[in-house]
Amino acid sequence: MSQNPDIIRQELEVANKWLDISIERFVANMRKLKIVDTGTLLDSFKKQVVGSSEGRLQLQLSYALYGKFVDMGVGRGMGQGVRRGDDGYDRIRQSRGRLKRYNRKKRNWYSREMGYQMKRLSELMSELHGMLLISATSDALPSEDVTLTF
């Protein structure tokens, strides 16, 4: 089943606007929660809308992996390759392995917002296809009066 080019264009517009708004909201959440250590996570967002051969849209939103760990409040808090006994280990950790500077805490910049944004995208697409279905049905109706008996 081939889709109308107007429908595809409208879907692309909705998808691009949704990605822009989602990234804005993620960045706002990170600033609000003060997750701006180096700015690498803020700058790592990439978005792409890809049309597939079946006529379906695929949206890709990517960011630095460590952003998930910040969201969950997990991770070692050290650079890669630092082991017990190394110089960097004693500088960052106590003898029992606990972090000296800060305790990790969960900072939900992603999970709650992503759930909301996915729900919102489904509502936008349903609304778009509902309006297109209504307009296609009204265009297909004859110009004369139609009576329906229930």
Short mmCIF file of N, CA and C in Angstrom, two decimals:
data_model
loop_
_atom_site.label_atom_id
_atom_site.label_comp_id
_atom_site.label_asym_id
_atom_site.label_seq_id
_atom_site.Cartn_x
_atom_site.Cartn_y
_atom_site.Cartn_z
N MET A 1 0.85 -1.17 0.00
CA MET A 1 0.00 0.00 0.00
C MET A 1 0.89 1.23 0.00
N SER A 2 0.81 2.05 -1.00
CA SER A 2 1.63 3.25 -1.09
C SER A 2 0.90 4.40 -0.39
N GLN A 3 1.67 5.23 0.27
CA GLN A 3 1.09 6.34 1.01
C GLN A 3 1.13 7.61 0.19
N ASN A 4 0.22 8.47 0.50
CA ASN A 4 0.13 9.78 -0.12
C ASN A 4 1.38 10.59 0.26
N PRO A 5 2.02 11.26 -0.71
CA PRO A 5 3.22 12.06 -0.39
C PRO A 5 2.94 13.17 0.63
N ASP A 6 1.71 13.68 0.65
CA ASP A 6 1.35 14.71 1.63
C ASP A 6 1.38 14.14 3.04
N ILE A 7 0.91 12.92 3.21
CA ILE A 7 0.94 12.27 4.52
C ILE A 7 2.37 12.07 4.98
N ILE A 8 3.22 11.60 4.08
CA ILE A 8 4.62 11.37 4.41
C ILE A 8 5.30 12.68 4.81
N ARG A 9 5.01 13.75 4.08
CA ARG A 9 5.59 15.05 4.40
C ARG A 9 5.15 15.53 5.78
N GLN A 10 3.86 15.37 6.08
CA GLN A 10 3.36 15.79 7.39
C GLN A 10 3.95 14.95 8.52
N GLU A 11 4.10 13.64 8.28
CA GLU A 11 4.73 12.78 9.28
C GLU A 11 6.17 13.21 9.54
N LEU A 12 6.90 13.54 8.48
CA LEU A 12 8.28 14.00 8.62
C LEU A 12 8.36 15.29 9.43
N GLU A 13 7.44 16.22 9.17
CA GLU A 13 7.41 17.48 9.92
C GLU A 13 7.16 17.22 11.40
N VAL A 14 6.17 16.38 11.70
CA VAL A 14 5.85 16.06 13.10
C VAL A 14 7.05 15.39 13.77
N ALA A 15 7.67 14.44 13.08
CA ALA A 15 8.80 13.72 13.66
C ALA A 15 9.98 14.65 13.93
N ASN A 16 10.31 15.53 12.99
CA ASN A 16 11.42 16.47 13.19
C ASN A 16 11.14 17.45 14.33
N LYS A 17 9.92 17.97 14.39
CA LYS A 17 9.57 18.89 15.47
C LYS A 17 9.61 18.16 16.81
N TRP A 18 9.12 16.91 16.84
CA TRP A 18 9.14 16.14 18.08
C TRP A 18 10.57 15.91 18.56
N LEU A 19 11.47 15.57 17.64
CA LEU A 19 12.87 15.36 18.02
C LEU A 19 13.50 16.65 18.55
N ASP A 20 13.23 17.77 17.90
CA ASP A 20 13.77 19.05 18.37
C ASP A 20 13.28 19.37 19.78
N ILE A 21 11.99 19.22 20.00
CA ILE A 21 11.41 19.52 21.31
C ILE A 21 11.94 18.56 22.36
N SER A 22 12.07 17.28 22.02
CA SER A 22 12.58 16.30 22.97
C SER A 22 14.00 16.63 23.40
N ILE A 23 14.85 16.98 22.46
CA ILE A 23 16.24 17.34 22.79
C ILE A 23 16.26 18.59 23.65
N GLU A 24 15.42 19.57 23.33
CA GLU A 24 15.35 20.78 24.15
C GLU A 24 14.97 20.44 25.59
N ARG A 25 13.99 19.55 25.75
CA ARG A 25 13.54 19.17 27.09
C ARG A 25 14.61 18.39 27.83
N PHE A 26 15.34 17.50 27.14
CA PHE A 26 16.42 16.75 27.79
C PHE A 26 17.51 17.72 28.28
N VAL A 27 17.89 18.66 27.43
CA VAL A 27 18.93 19.62 27.80
C VAL A 27 18.45 20.49 28.97
N ALA A 28 17.19 20.90 28.95
CA ALA A 28 16.64 21.69 30.06
C ALA A 28 16.67 20.88 31.36
N ASN A 29 16.32 19.59 31.29
CA ASN A 29 16.37 18.73 32.47
C ASN A 29 17.79 18.62 33.01
N MET A 30 18.77 18.46 32.11
CA MET A 30 20.15 18.33 32.54
C MET A 30 20.64 19.62 33.21
N ARG A 31 20.26 20.75 32.66
CA ARG A 31 20.67 22.03 33.27
C ARG A 31 19.99 22.22 34.62
N LYS A 32 18.72 21.84 34.70
CA LYS A 32 17.98 21.97 35.96
C LYS A 32 18.60 21.09 37.05
N LEU A 33 19.04 19.89 36.67
CA LEU A 33 19.64 18.96 37.63
C LEU A 33 21.15 19.15 37.77
N LYS A 34 21.69 20.16 37.07
CA LYS A 34 23.12 20.50 37.12
C LYS A 34 24.01 19.34 36.67
N ILE A 35 23.66 18.75 35.54
CA ILE A 35 24.46 17.68 34.94
C ILE A 35 25.24 18.31 33.78
N VAL A 36 26.14 19.21 34.09
CA VAL A 36 26.86 19.94 33.06
C VAL A 36 28.35 19.91 33.39
N ASP A 37 28.87 18.75 33.79
CA ASP A 37 30.27 18.65 34.22
C ASP A 37 31.22 19.20 33.16
N THR A 38 31.22 18.58 31.99
CA THR A 38 32.13 19.02 30.93
C THR A 38 31.38 19.55 29.71
N GLY A 39 30.09 19.33 29.65
CA GLY A 39 29.31 19.74 28.48
C GLY A 39 29.32 18.71 27.37
N THR A 40 30.05 17.61 27.55
CA THR A 40 30.12 16.58 26.52
C THR A 40 28.78 15.92 26.30
N LEU A 41 28.06 15.63 27.38
CA LEU A 41 26.75 14.99 27.25
C LEU A 41 25.77 15.93 26.55
N LEU A 42 25.79 17.19 26.90
CA LEU A 42 24.90 18.16 26.24
C LEU A 42 25.16 18.25 24.75
N ASP A 43 26.42 18.17 24.36
CA ASP A 43 26.79 18.30 22.95
C ASP A 43 26.68 17.00 22.17
N SER A 44 26.39 15.89 22.85
CA SER A 44 26.43 14.59 22.18
C SER A 44 25.11 14.21 21.49
N PHE A 45 24.07 15.01 21.64
CA PHE A 45 22.77 14.65 21.05
C PHE A 45 22.82 14.71 19.53
N LYS A 46 22.33 13.65 18.92
CA LYS A 46 22.19 13.59 17.46
C LYS A 46 20.82 13.03 17.15
N LYS A 47 20.21 13.58 16.12
CA LYS A 47 18.87 13.12 15.73
C LYS A 47 18.85 12.82 14.25
N GLN A 48 17.97 11.90 13.88
CA GLN A 48 17.82 11.56 12.47
C GLN A 48 16.45 10.93 12.27
N VAL A 49 15.81 11.30 11.16
CA VAL A 49 14.54 10.69 10.76
C VAL A 49 14.81 9.95 9.47
N VAL A 50 14.50 8.66 9.47
CA VAL A 50 14.78 7.81 8.32
C VAL A 50 13.47 7.19 7.87
N GLY A 51 13.19 7.25 6.57
CA GLY A 51 12.03 6.57 6.01
C GLY A 51 12.43 5.17 5.57
N SER A 52 11.61 4.20 5.91
CA SER A 52 11.94 2.83 5.53
C SER A 52 11.23 2.46 4.22
N SER A 53 11.57 1.30 3.68
CA SER A 53 11.00 0.87 2.41
C SER A 53 9.51 0.54 2.53
N GLU A 54 9.05 0.20 3.75
CA GLU A 54 7.63 -0.11 3.94
C GLU A 54 6.80 1.15 4.12
N GLY A 55 7.41 2.31 4.07
CA GLY A 55 6.68 3.56 4.23
C GLY A 55 6.56 3.99 5.67
N ARG A 56 7.28 3.35 6.57
CA ARG A 56 7.25 3.71 7.99
C ARG A 56 8.44 4.60 8.32
N LEU A 57 8.22 5.47 9.28
CA LEU A 57 9.31 6.35 9.73
C LEU A 57 10.10 5.67 10.83
N GLN A 58 11.39 5.91 10.85
CA GLN A 58 12.24 5.47 11.94
C GLN A 58 12.94 6.71 12.48
N LEU A 59 12.81 6.93 13.77
CA LEU A 59 13.46 8.06 14.41
C LEU A 59 14.64 7.56 15.21
N GLN A 60 15.76 8.26 15.10
CA GLN A 60 16.95 7.90 15.85
C GLN A 60 17.37 9.09 16.69
N LEU A 61 17.49 8.84 17.99
CA LEU A 61 17.96 9.85 18.92
C LEU A 61 19.11 9.23 19.69
N SER A 62 20.29 9.80 19.55
CA SER A 62 21.46 9.21 20.22
C SER A 62 22.16 10.26 21.07
N TYR A 63 22.83 9.76 22.09
CA TYR A 63 23.59 10.61 23.01
C TYR A 63 24.67 9.76 23.64
N ALA A 64 25.57 10.38 24.38
CA ALA A 64 26.67 9.66 25.00
C ALA A 64 26.14 8.62 26.00
N LEU A 65 26.73 7.44 25.98
CA LEU A 65 26.27 6.33 26.81
C LEU A 65 26.28 6.65 28.30
N TYR A 66 27.27 7.39 28.76
CA TYR A 66 27.35 7.62 30.18
C TYR A 66 26.17 8.43 30.71
N GLY A 67 25.40 9.05 29.83
CA GLY A 67 24.20 9.76 30.24
C GLY A 67 23.18 8.84 30.89
N LYS A 68 23.12 7.59 30.45
CA LYS A 68 22.23 6.61 31.07
C LYS A 68 22.66 6.32 32.49
N PHE A 69 23.99 6.24 32.72
CA PHE A 69 24.49 5.95 34.05
C PHE A 69 24.21 7.10 35.02
N VAL A 70 24.30 8.32 34.52
CA VAL A 70 23.96 9.48 35.34
C VAL A 70 22.49 9.43 35.71
N ASP A 71 21.64 9.08 34.75
CA ASP A 71 20.20 8.99 34.99
C ASP A 71 19.88 7.94 36.05
N MET A 72 20.59 6.81 36.01
CA MET A 72 20.32 5.72 36.96
C MET A 72 21.07 5.88 38.28
N GLY A 73 22.09 6.74 38.31
CA GLY A 73 22.87 6.92 39.53
C GLY A 73 23.86 5.80 39.77
N VAL A 74 24.38 5.21 38.72
CA VAL A 74 25.34 4.12 38.85
C VAL A 74 26.62 4.48 38.10
N GLY A 75 27.63 3.66 38.25
CA GLY A 75 28.90 3.87 37.57
C GLY A 75 30.03 3.91 38.59
N ARG A 76 31.25 3.77 38.12
CA ARG A 76 32.39 3.70 39.02
C ARG A 76 32.89 5.06 39.45
N GLY A 77 32.64 6.08 38.68
CA GLY A 77 33.12 7.39 39.04
C GLY A 77 34.60 7.59 38.77
N MET A 78 35.20 6.73 37.96
CA MET A 78 36.62 6.81 37.65
C MET A 78 36.81 6.65 36.16
N GLY A 79 37.97 7.06 35.70
CA GLY A 79 38.29 6.87 34.30
C GLY A 79 38.52 5.41 33.98
N GLN A 80 38.47 5.09 32.72
CA GLN A 80 38.66 3.72 32.28
C GLN A 80 40.10 3.28 32.56
N GLY A 81 40.25 2.10 33.08
CA GLY A 81 41.57 1.54 33.31
C GLY A 81 42.14 1.81 34.70
N VAL A 82 41.47 2.63 35.51
CA VAL A 82 41.96 2.89 36.87
C VAL A 82 41.59 1.70 37.75
N ARG A 83 42.58 1.13 38.42
CA ARG A 83 42.38 -0.05 39.27
C ARG A 83 42.88 0.24 40.68
N ARG A 84 42.47 -0.61 41.60
CA ARG A 84 42.93 -0.50 42.99
C ARG A 84 44.46 -0.58 42.99
N GLY A 85 45.11 0.31 43.71
CA GLY A 85 46.56 0.34 43.75
C GLY A 85 47.16 1.36 42.81
N ASP A 86 46.41 1.82 41.81
CA ASP A 86 46.90 2.86 40.90
C ASP A 86 46.86 4.21 41.62
N ASP A 87 47.62 5.18 41.10
CA ASP A 87 47.63 6.53 41.66
C ASP A 87 46.24 7.15 41.69
N GLY A 88 45.53 7.05 40.58
CA GLY A 88 44.21 7.66 40.46
C GLY A 88 43.19 7.08 41.40
N TYR A 89 43.36 5.82 41.78
CA TYR A 89 42.37 5.16 42.65
C TYR A 89 42.38 5.80 44.03
N ASP A 90 43.54 5.99 44.60
CA ASP A 90 43.64 6.57 45.94
C ASP A 90 43.20 8.03 45.96
N ARG A 91 43.38 8.70 44.87
CA ARG A 91 42.96 10.10 44.78
C ARG A 91 41.44 10.22 44.78
N ILE A 92 40.75 9.24 44.18
CA ILE A 92 39.30 9.32 44.01
C ILE A 92 38.55 8.55 45.10
N ARG A 93 39.12 7.44 45.56
CA ARG A 93 38.41 6.54 46.47
C ARG A 93 39.11 6.40 47.81
N GLN A 94 38.30 6.04 48.82
CA GLN A 94 38.84 5.72 50.15
C GLN A 94 39.37 4.29 50.14
N SER A 95 39.93 3.86 51.25
CA SER A 95 40.50 2.52 51.31
C SER A 95 39.44 1.43 51.16
N ARG A 96 38.19 1.72 51.54
CA ARG A 96 37.11 0.73 51.40
C ARG A 96 36.41 0.82 50.05
N GLY A 97 36.88 1.70 49.17
CA GLY A 97 36.33 1.77 47.82
C GLY A 97 35.27 2.82 47.61
N ARG A 98 34.86 3.55 48.66
CA ARG A 98 33.84 4.58 48.51
C ARG A 98 34.43 5.84 47.92
N LEU A 99 33.62 6.56 47.16
CA LEU A 99 34.06 7.82 46.56
C LEU A 99 34.31 8.86 47.66
N LYS A 100 35.38 9.64 47.53
CA LYS A 100 35.70 10.67 48.51
C LYS A 100 34.85 11.92 48.31
N ARG A 101 34.71 12.33 47.06
CA ARG A 101 34.12 13.63 46.78
C ARG A 101 32.60 13.69 46.93
N TYR A 102 31.92 12.72 46.43
CA TYR A 102 30.46 12.79 46.43
C TYR A 102 29.89 11.39 46.37
N ASN A 103 28.68 11.27 46.82
CA ASN A 103 27.96 10.02 46.68
C ASN A 103 27.09 10.12 45.43
N ARG A 104 26.99 9.03 44.74
CA ARG A 104 26.14 9.05 43.54
C ARG A 104 24.69 9.15 43.95
N LYS A 105 23.95 9.87 43.16
CA LYS A 105 22.51 9.89 43.36
C LYS A 105 21.85 9.92 41.99
N LYS A 106 20.71 9.34 41.95
CA LYS A 106 19.95 9.24 40.71
C LYS A 106 19.49 10.63 40.29
N ARG A 107 19.73 10.99 39.03
CA ARG A 107 19.26 12.27 38.49
C ARG A 107 18.50 11.98 37.20
N ASN A 108 17.19 11.96 37.34
CA ASN A 108 16.30 11.56 36.23
C ASN A 108 16.19 12.64 35.17
N TRP A 109 17.16 12.75 34.32
CA TRP A 109 17.07 13.70 33.21
C TRP A 109 16.45 13.03 31.99
N TYR A 110 16.47 11.70 31.93
CA TYR A 110 16.07 10.97 30.72
C TYR A 110 14.80 10.15 30.88
N SER A 111 14.76 9.25 31.85
CA SER A 111 13.73 8.21 31.88
C SER A 111 12.30 8.75 31.94
N ARG A 112 12.02 9.63 32.85
CA ARG A 112 10.66 10.16 32.97
C ARG A 112 10.28 10.98 31.74
N GLU A 113 11.21 11.81 31.29
CA GLU A 113 10.94 12.66 30.12
C GLU A 113 10.74 11.82 28.86
N MET A 114 11.52 10.75 28.70
CA MET A 114 11.37 9.90 27.51
C MET A 114 10.01 9.21 27.50
N GLY A 115 9.56 8.75 28.65
CA GLY A 115 8.23 8.14 28.73
C GLY A 115 7.15 9.12 28.30
N TYR A 116 7.25 10.36 28.80
CA TYR A 116 6.28 11.38 28.43
C TYR A 116 6.36 11.70 26.94
N GLN A 117 7.57 11.85 26.41
CA GLN A 117 7.74 12.22 25.01
C GLN A 117 7.25 11.11 24.07
N MET A 118 7.45 9.86 24.43
CA MET A 118 6.95 8.75 23.59
C MET A 118 5.42 8.76 23.56
N LYS A 119 4.81 9.01 24.70
CA LYS A 119 3.35 9.09 24.75
C LYS A 119 2.87 10.26 23.88
N ARG A 120 3.55 11.38 23.98
CA ARG A 120 3.17 12.55 23.21
C ARG A 120 3.32 12.32 21.71
N LEU A 121 4.39 11.63 21.30
CA LEU A 121 4.57 11.32 19.88
C LEU A 121 3.45 10.43 19.37
N SER A 122 3.05 9.44 20.16
CA SER A 122 1.96 8.57 19.71
C SER A 122 0.65 9.36 19.59
N GLU A 123 0.42 10.30 20.51
CA GLU A 123 -0.78 11.14 20.41
C GLU A 123 -0.75 12.02 19.17
N LEU A 124 0.41 12.60 18.88
CA LEU A 124 0.53 13.47 17.70
C LEU A 124 0.30 12.69 16.40
N MET A 125 0.90 11.50 16.31
CA MET A 125 0.73 10.70 15.10
C MET A 125 -0.71 10.21 14.96
N SER A 126 -1.35 9.82 16.08
CA SER A 126 -2.75 9.39 16.03
C SER A 126 -3.64 10.53 15.57
N GLU A 127 -3.37 11.72 16.11
CA GLU A 127 -4.15 12.89 15.72
C GLU A 127 -3.97 13.21 14.24
N LEU A 128 -2.74 13.14 13.76
CA LEU A 128 -2.45 13.41 12.35
C LEU A 128 -3.19 12.42 11.45
N HIS A 129 -3.08 11.14 11.76
CA HIS A 129 -3.74 10.14 10.92
C HIS A 129 -5.26 10.20 11.05
N GLY A 130 -5.76 10.58 12.22
CA GLY A 130 -7.20 10.75 12.40
C GLY A 130 -7.74 11.87 11.54
N MET A 131 -7.02 13.01 11.52
CA MET A 131 -7.46 14.14 10.69
C MET A 131 -7.38 13.79 9.21
N LEU A 132 -6.34 13.08 8.82
CA LEU A 132 -6.21 12.69 7.41
C LEU A 132 -7.31 11.70 7.01
N LEU A 133 -7.67 10.81 7.92
CA LEU A 133 -8.74 9.85 7.64
C LEU A 133 -10.07 10.57 7.49
N ILE A 134 -10.35 11.53 8.35
CA ILE A 134 -11.61 12.28 8.27
C ILE A 134 -11.67 13.09 6.98
N SER A 135 -10.56 13.73 6.61
CA SER A 135 -10.59 14.53 5.37
C SER A 135 -10.71 13.63 4.14
N ALA A 136 -10.06 12.46 4.16
CA ALA A 136 -10.18 11.53 3.02
C ALA A 136 -11.59 11.00 2.91
N THR A 137 -12.23 10.73 4.05
CA THR A 137 -13.61 10.24 4.04
C THR A 137 -14.56 11.32 3.55
N SER A 138 -14.38 12.54 4.02
CA SER A 138 -15.29 13.61 3.58
C SER A 138 -15.10 13.93 2.10
N ASP A 139 -13.88 13.78 1.59
CA ASP A 139 -13.64 14.01 0.16
C ASP A 139 -14.27 12.91 -0.69
N ALA A 140 -14.34 11.72 -0.15
CA ALA A 140 -14.87 10.59 -0.91
C ALA A 140 -16.40 10.54 -0.90
N LEU A 141 -17.03 11.25 0.01
CA LEU A 141 -18.49 11.23 0.06
C LEU A 141 -19.08 11.95 -1.14
N PRO A 142 -20.21 11.50 -1.61
CA PRO A 142 -20.85 12.20 -2.72
C PRO A 142 -21.34 13.58 -2.28
N SER A 143 -21.52 14.47 -3.24
CA SER A 143 -21.93 15.84 -2.91
C SER A 143 -23.40 15.93 -2.53
N GLU A 144 -24.17 14.89 -2.82
CA GLU A 144 -25.59 14.90 -2.47
C GLU A 144 -25.75 14.52 -1.00
N ASP A 145 -26.95 14.69 -0.49
CA ASP A 145 -27.23 14.33 0.90
C ASP A 145 -27.17 12.81 1.07
N VAL A 146 -26.63 12.41 2.16
CA VAL A 146 -26.54 11.00 2.48
C VAL A 146 -27.31 10.79 3.78
N THR A 147 -28.23 9.83 3.76
CA THR A 147 -28.99 9.53 4.96
C THR A 147 -28.58 8.15 5.48
N LEU A 148 -28.36 8.09 6.76
CA LEU A 148 -28.00 6.85 7.40
C LEU A 148 -29.10 6.49 8.37
N THR A 149 -29.55 5.25 8.33
CA THR A 149 -30.59 4.79 9.24
C THR A 149 -29.98 3.76 10.18
N PHE A 150 -30.16 4.02 11.46
CA PHE A 150 -29.62 3.09 12.46
C PHE A 150 -30.73 2.30 13.08
#
